[in-house]
PDB file of C-alpha atoms in Angstrom:
ATOM      1  CA  TYR C   1      23.409 221.394  -2.216  1.00  0.00           C
ATOM      2  CA  ALA C   2      24.278 224.516  -0.235  1.00  0.00           C
ATOM      3  CA  ARG C   3      24.126 227.052  -3.033  1.00  0.00           C
ATOM      4  CA  ARG C   4      24.262 230.830  -2.988  1.00  0.00           C
ATOM      5  CA  GLU C   5      20.862 231.059  -4.750  1.00  0.00           C
ATOM      6  CA  LYS C   6      19.236 228.986  -2.042  1.00  0.00           C
ATOM      7  CA  TYR C   7      20.858 230.800   0.894  1.00  0.00           C
ATOM      8  CA  HIS C   8      21.153 234.340  -0.427  1.00  0.00           C
ATOM      9  CA  TRP C   9      21.357 235.864   3.081  1.00  0.00           C
ATOM     10  CA  VAL C  10      24.528 233.911   3.960  1.00  0.00           C
ATOM     11  CA  TYR C  11      27.992 235.276   3.186  1.00  0.00           C
ATOM     12  CA  PRO C  12      29.205 233.417   0.059  1.00  0.00           C
ATOM     13  CA  GLU C  13      32.381 232.168   1.775  1.00  0.00           C
ATOM     14  CA  HIS C  14      30.272 230.656   4.570  1.00  0.00           C
ATOM     15  CA  ILE C  15      28.445 228.415   2.110  1.00  0.00           C
ATOM     16  CA  GLU C  16      31.658 226.732   1.023  1.00  0.00           C
ATOM     17  CA  TRP C  17      32.163 223.203   2.367  1.00  0.00           C
ATOM     18  CA  GLU C  18      35.695 223.948   3.526  1.00  0.00           C
ATOM     19  CA  PHE C  19      34.279 226.701   5.766  1.00  0.00           C
ATOM     20  CA  ARG C  20      31.382 224.644   7.151  1.00  0.00           C
ATOM     21  CA  LYS C  21      33.075 221.255   7.590  1.00  0.00           C
ATOM     22  CA  PRO C  22      35.395 222.186  10.507  1.00  0.00           C
ATOM     23  CA  MET C  23      32.457 223.657  12.441  1.00  0.00           C
ATOM     24  CA  ILE C  24      30.356 220.539  11.862  1.00  0.00           C
ATOM     25  CA  VAL C  25      33.222 218.277  12.937  1.00  0.00           C
ATOM     26  CA  ASP C  26      33.964 220.410  16.020  1.00  0.00           C
ATOM     27  CA  THR C  27      30.308 220.350  17.043  1.00  0.00           C
ATOM     28  CA  ILE C  28      30.022 216.570  16.711  1.00  0.00           C
ATOM     29  CA  LEU C  29      33.322 215.890  18.477  1.00  0.00           C
ATOM     30  CA  ASN C  30      32.726 218.438  21.238  1.00  0.00           C
ATOM     31  CA  ASP C  31      33.553 216.825  24.584  1.00  0.00           C
ATOM     32  CA  SER C  32      30.644 218.553  26.299  1.00  0.00           C
ATOM     33  CA  ILE C  33      28.206 216.766  23.986  1.00  0.00           C
ATOM     34  CA  ASN C  34      29.846 213.358  24.373  1.00  0.00           C
ATOM     35  CA  ALA C  35      27.183 211.670  22.232  1.00  0.00           C
ATOM     36  CA  ASP C  36      27.241 207.947  21.514  1.00  0.00           C
ATOM     37  CA  LEU C  37      24.663 208.357  18.751  1.00  0.00           C
ATOM     38  CA  VAL C  38      24.256 211.301  16.384  1.00  0.00           C
ATOM     39  CA  CYS C  39      21.495 211.719  13.794  1.00  0.00           C
ATOM     40  CA  LEU C  40      22.126 214.082  10.896  1.00  0.00           C
ATOM     41  CA  GLN C  41      19.717 215.512   8.350  1.00  0.00           C
ATOM     42  CA  GLU C  42      20.391 217.240   5.021  1.00  0.00           C
ATOM     43  CA  VAL C  43      23.711 215.455   4.575  1.00  0.00           C
ATOM     44  CA  GLN C  44      25.102 216.073   1.123  1.00  0.00           C
ATOM     45  CA  VAL C  45      25.713 212.558  -0.207  1.00  0.00           C
ATOM     46  CA  ASP C  46      28.867 213.345  -2.168  1.00  0.00           C
ATOM     47  CA  LEU C  47      30.448 215.081   0.871  1.00  0.00           C
ATOM     48  CA  PHE C  48      29.699 212.352   3.418  1.00  0.00           C
ATOM     49  CA  PRO C  49      32.922 210.383   2.717  1.00  0.00           C
ATOM     50  CA  ASP C  50      34.926 213.581   3.261  1.00  0.00           C
ATOM     51  CA  LEU C  51      33.126 214.224   6.546  1.00  0.00           C
ATOM     52  CA  MET C  52      33.856 210.662   7.680  1.00  0.00           C
ATOM     53  CA  LEU C  53      37.575 211.190   7.026  1.00  0.00           C
ATOM     54  CA  ASP C  54      37.520 213.569  10.004  1.00  0.00           C
ATOM     55  CA  LEU C  55      35.050 211.581  12.120  1.00  0.00           C
ATOM     56  CA  GLY C  56      36.025 208.006  11.266  1.00  0.00           C
ATOM     57  CA  ASP C  57      38.438 207.524  14.169  1.00  0.00           C
ATOM     58  CA  VAL C  58      35.609 208.234  16.634  1.00  0.00           C
ATOM     59  CA  PHE C  59      32.406 207.309  14.773  1.00  0.00           C
ATOM     60  CA  HIS C  60      31.139 204.682  12.402  1.00  0.00           C
ATOM     61  CA  GLY C  61      28.654 206.275  10.013  1.00  0.00           C
ATOM     62  CA  VAL C  62      25.835 205.047   7.811  1.00  0.00           C
ATOM     63  CA  LEU C  63      24.131 207.120   5.173  1.00  0.00           C
ATOM     64  CA  GLN C  64      20.586 206.734   3.922  1.00  0.00           C
ATOM     65  CA  ASN C  65      20.282 205.043   0.543  1.00  0.00           C
ATOM     66  CA  VAL C  66      18.850 207.697  -1.789  1.00  0.00           C
ATOM     67  CA  SER C  67      18.301 207.892  -5.537  1.00  0.00           C
ATOM     68  CA  LYS C  68      21.064 209.225  -7.769  1.00  0.00           C
ATOM     69  CA  THR C  69      18.990 212.328  -8.465  1.00  0.00           C
ATOM     70  CA  HIS C  70      18.586 213.191  -4.778  1.00  0.00           C
ATOM     71  CA  ASN C  71      21.852 214.476  -3.297  1.00  0.00           C
ATOM     72  CA  VAL C  72      20.802 214.862   0.351  1.00  0.00           C
ATOM     73  CA  ALA C  73      20.123 212.181   2.926  1.00  0.00           C
ATOM     74  CA  THR C  74      19.938 211.452   6.625  1.00  0.00           C
ATOM     75  CA  ALA C  75      22.804 209.748   8.429  1.00  0.00           C
ATOM     76  CA  ILE C  76      23.477 208.029  11.726  1.00  0.00           C
ATOM     77  CA  LEU C  77      26.812 208.145  13.516  1.00  0.00           C
ATOM     78  CA  VAL C  78      27.643 205.597  16.221  1.00  0.00           C
ATOM     79  CA  GLN C  79      30.625 206.210  18.465  1.00  0.00           C
ATOM     80  CA  ARG C  80      33.050 203.330  18.057  1.00  0.00           C
ATOM     81  CA  ASP C  81      33.427 202.744  21.812  1.00  0.00           C
ATOM     82  CA  CYS C  82      29.725 202.974  22.681  1.00  0.00           C
ATOM     83  CA  PRO C  83      27.917 199.843  23.894  1.00  0.00           C
ATOM     84  CA  PHE C  84      25.969 199.434  20.631  1.00  0.00           C
ATOM     85  CA  ARG C  85      26.846 198.243  17.164  1.00  0.00           C
ATOM     86  CA  ILE C  86      24.793 198.650  14.003  1.00  0.00           C
ATOM     87  CA  LYS C  87      23.058 195.377  13.257  1.00  0.00           C
ATOM     88  CA  ARG C  88      20.850 196.425  10.334  1.00  0.00           C
ATOM     89  CA  VAL C  89      19.748 199.569   8.501  1.00  0.00           C
ATOM     90  CA  GLU C  90      16.862 200.373   6.226  1.00  0.00           C
ATOM     91  CA  SER C  91      16.105 203.482   4.199  1.00  0.00           C
ATOM     92  CA  ARG C  92      12.714 205.028   3.641  1.00  0.00           C
ATOM     93  CA  SER C  93      11.625 208.215   1.916  1.00  0.00           C
ATOM     94  CA  ARG C  94      12.897 210.660   4.543  1.00  0.00           C
ATOM     95  CA  ALA C  95      14.089 208.245   7.194  1.00  0.00           C
ATOM     96  CA  LEU C  96      17.027 206.045   8.040  1.00  0.00           C
ATOM     97  CA  ILE C  97      16.103 203.248  10.436  1.00  0.00           C
ATOM     98  CA  ALA C  98      18.825 201.381  12.298  1.00  0.00           C
ATOM     99  CA  VAL C  99      18.638 198.367  14.527  1.00  0.00           C
ATOM    100  CA  LEU C 100      21.404 198.701  17.081  1.00  0.00           C
ATOM    101  CA  GLU C 101      22.534 195.756  19.165  1.00  0.00           C
ATOM    102  CA  ASP C 102      23.984 196.008  22.656  1.00  0.00           C
ATOM    103  CA  LYS C 103      27.453 194.445  22.461  1.00  0.00           C
ATOM    104  CA  THR C 104      27.058 192.836  25.897  1.00  0.00           C
ATOM    105  CA  THR C 105      23.418 191.783  26.188  1.00  0.00           C
ATOM    106  CA  SER C 106      22.449 191.538  22.488  1.00  0.00           C
ATOM    107  CA  HIS C 107      19.311 193.592  23.261  1.00  0.00           C
ATOM    108  CA  SER C 108      18.107 195.700  20.356  1.00  0.00           C
ATOM    109  CA  LEU C 109      17.580 199.432  20.189  1.00  0.00           C
ATOM    110  CA  TYR C 110      15.677 200.882  17.240  1.00  0.00           C
ATOM    111  CA  LEU C 111      16.846 204.293  16.091  1.00  0.00           C
ATOM    112  CA  CYS C 112      15.175 206.335  13.401  1.00  0.00           C
ATOM    113  CA  SER C 113      16.687 209.479  11.940  1.00  0.00           C
ATOM    114  CA  VAL C 114      13.883 211.387  10.247  1.00  0.00           C
ATOM    115  CA  HIS C 115      13.947 214.515   8.151  1.00  0.00           C
ATOM    116  CA  LEU C 116      10.480 215.967   8.464  1.00  0.00           C
ATOM    117  CA  ASP C 117       9.001 217.875   5.550  1.00  0.00           C
ATOM    118  CA  ALA C 118       8.216 221.457   6.513  1.00  0.00           C
ATOM    119  CA  GLY C 119       5.950 222.018   3.524  1.00  0.00           C
ATOM    120  CA  ALA C 120       2.217 221.525   3.417  1.00  0.00           C
ATOM    121  CA  MET C 121       0.967 218.068   2.544  1.00  0.00           C
ATOM    122  CA  ASN C 122      -2.579 217.325   1.622  1.00  0.00           C
ATOM    123  CA  TYR C 123      -4.635 214.818   3.557  1.00  0.00           C
ATOM    124  CA  ARG C 124      -4.620 212.183   0.799  1.00  0.00           C
ATOM    125  CA  ASP C 125      -0.779 212.080   0.798  1.00  0.00           C
ATOM    126  CA  ARG C 126      -0.706 211.650   4.588  1.00  0.00           C
ATOM    127  CA  GLU C 127      -3.348 208.932   4.405  1.00  0.00           C
ATOM    128  CA  SER C 128      -1.366 207.115   1.701  1.00  0.00           C
ATOM    129  CA  ARG C 129       1.868 207.230   3.721  1.00  0.00           C
ATOM    130  CA  GLY C 130       0.067 205.915   6.788  1.00  0.00           C
ATOM    131  CA  PHE C 131      -1.460 203.062   4.799  1.00  0.00           C
ATOM    132  CA  HIS C 132       1.906 202.029   3.321  1.00  0.00           C
ATOM    133  CA  GLN C 133       3.553 202.162   6.742  1.00  0.00           C
ATOM    134  CA  SER C 134       0.855 199.985   8.303  1.00  0.00           C
ATOM    135  CA  GLN C 135       1.238 197.467   5.462  1.00  0.00           C
ATOM    136  CA  ARG C 136       4.987 197.353   6.123  1.00  0.00           C
ATOM    137  CA  GLU C 137       4.510 196.783   9.857  1.00  0.00           C
ATOM    138  CA  ASN C 138       2.178 193.843   9.167  1.00  0.00           C
ATOM    139  CA  GLN C 139       4.699 191.965   6.998  1.00  0.00           C
TER     140      GLN C 139
END
């Protein structure tokens, strides 16, 4: 996904996964952040298992269900010792929705990791998405 043609201003060696991965892992595991929940966008699907090899002792991760032709997704990481567990997940076009359950009280927390589209969208597309979402909410 991170290709030289797409990021021509970046040093070629900095595009390589083996260069980027340690910085991503260090940022997520940084003690000063101390996050229970982490939402990620633009996760390269085929590299997610490799990322979880380094994060798996601390976080449980779920990746958005995407088509085989789309190699990027959103992901949610939940720290293993946080008070929530993942109860259910659902994928949408550019969103991963998780229902988290408090391990003590069983109260639910809804978390949505969304990758917003920076491009222009015409009104009809927005109207259509809104209609489909409202239909979903009424089911």
